[in-house]
Amino acid sequence: EEIENRKKEMQQAVVDVQIAIQTKIEQNQQIVQQERGEARKRQKQNEKDKEKEVKEKREKVVELEQQTKINIATALSEIVKKKKDVAEEEQKQKQVYQEMREKQKAEDLQKKKELI
C-alpha cells in the first residue's frame, strides 16, 4: 500500500511538473506574441513617421522650386525694366543731341544769312 501511495505521489508529481511546464510554455508564447505585436506597431509607426518625413521634404522641395521660379521671374522683370529705362535714356540723349544739332544748324544758317 505504501508503494502504491508512493507511486501515486510520483505520478501526481509528474503531472504537476507537466502542468507547470505547459503553463510556462503558454506564458512564454503570450510574451512572444505580445512582443511581436508591439514590434509590428513600432514598425508601422516608424513607417508612418518616415512617410511623413518624406512628404514634408517633398513639400519643402516644391516650395523651394516655386520660390526659385518667383525669384527668377522677379530678376528677369527687373532686367527688362532696366533695359527699357536704358533705352529710354538713350532715346532722350539722342533727341537732345538731335535738337542741339538742329539748333546749331539753324544758328549756322542764320550766321551765313547775316554774312550775306
XYZ file of C-alpha atoms in Angstrom:
116
model
C 0.000 0.000 0.000
C 2.809 2.373 0.790
C 4.357 1.580 -2.566
C 1.005 2.290 -4.185
C 0.776 5.656 -2.405
C 4.346 6.458 -3.372
C 3.557 5.527 -6.967
C 0.512 7.839 -6.971
C 2.527 10.665 -5.438
C 5.189 10.242 -8.121
C 2.530 10.188 -10.836
C 0.964 13.323 -9.343
C 4.392 14.991 -9.175
C 4.969 14.159 -12.842
C 1.549 15.611 -13.720
C 2.279 18.722 -11.627
C 5.620 19.192 -13.400
C 3.962 18.706 -16.807
C 1.291 21.268 -15.887
C 3.957 23.694 -14.664
C 5.954 23.222 -17.879
C 2.845 23.663 -20.049
C 1.868 26.796 -18.091
C 5.354 28.244 -18.529
C 5.287 27.461 -22.279
C 1.922 29.225 -22.643
C 3.181 32.240 -20.678
C 6.266 32.430 -22.892
C 4.115 32.145 -26.029
C 1.929 35.001 -24.791
C 5.017 37.132 -24.107
C 6.392 36.354 -27.589
C 3.040 37.252 -29.205
C 2.880 40.482 -27.200
C 6.411 41.426 -28.193
C 5.701 40.639 -31.850
C 2.572 42.785 -31.720
C 4.499 45.657 -30.160
C 7.270 45.245 -32.741
C 4.684 45.422 -35.558
C 3.176 48.553 -34.020
C 6.608 50.172 -33.729
C 7.418 49.194 -37.310
C 4.123 50.656 -38.591
C 4.712 53.840 -36.590
C 8.256 54.090 -37.958
C 6.907 53.659 -41.496
C 4.286 56.369 -40.900
C 6.940 58.678 -39.458
C 9.199 58.025 -42.453
C 6.331 58.655 -44.904
C 5.501 61.885 -43.096
C 9.146 62.963 -43.245
C 9.354 62.173 -46.969
C 6.107 64.065 -47.602
C 7.375 67.101 -45.673
C 10.638 67.052 -47.626
C 8.755 66.829 -50.937
C 6.582 69.776 -49.919
C 9.700 71.739 -48.979
C 11.271 70.945 -52.363
C 8.109 72.107 -54.168
C 8.048 75.261 -52.055
C 11.708 75.982 -52.823
C 11.140 75.348 -56.536
C 8.220 77.793 -56.538
C 10.257 80.396 -54.657
C 13.116 79.926 -57.125
C 10.741 80.444 -60.061
C 9.382 83.600 -58.415
C 12.916 84.880 -57.800
C 13.913 84.194 -61.423
C 10.775 85.902 -62.738
C 11.422 88.903 -60.493
C 15.039 89.143 -61.620
C 14.031 88.892 -65.296
C 11.382 91.550 -64.779
C 13.968 93.869 -63.212
C 16.384 93.236 -66.103
C 13.674 94.050 -68.654
C 12.769 97.237 -66.755
C 16.413 98.330 -66.563
C 16.875 97.665 -70.306
C 13.747 99.701 -71.010
C 14.995 102.521 -68.771
C 18.396 102.478 -70.516
C 16.731 102.504 -73.928
C 14.530 105.450 -72.898
C 17.568 107.323 -71.581
C 19.479 106.677 -74.819
C 16.474 107.900 -76.806
C 16.318 111.085 -74.719
C 20.042 111.668 -75.215
C 19.692 111.131 -78.978
C 16.780 113.530 -79.060
C 18.707 116.183 -77.080
C 21.725 115.703 -79.368
C 19.487 115.953 -82.462
C 17.875 119.112 -81.117
C 21.293 120.605 -80.394
C 22.459 119.756 -83.943
C 19.332 121.296 -85.437
C 19.752 124.379 -83.278
C 23.427 124.607 -84.283
C 22.482 124.228 -87.971
C 19.869 126.936 -87.576
C 22.400 129.201 -85.898
C 24.977 128.485 -88.585
C 22.399 129.189 -91.280
C 21.445 132.427 -89.527
C 25.096 133.469 -89.381
C 25.505 132.683 -93.097
C 22.431 134.795 -93.880
C 23.802 137.629 -91.795
C 27.112 137.438 -93.595
C 25.429 137.588 -96.993
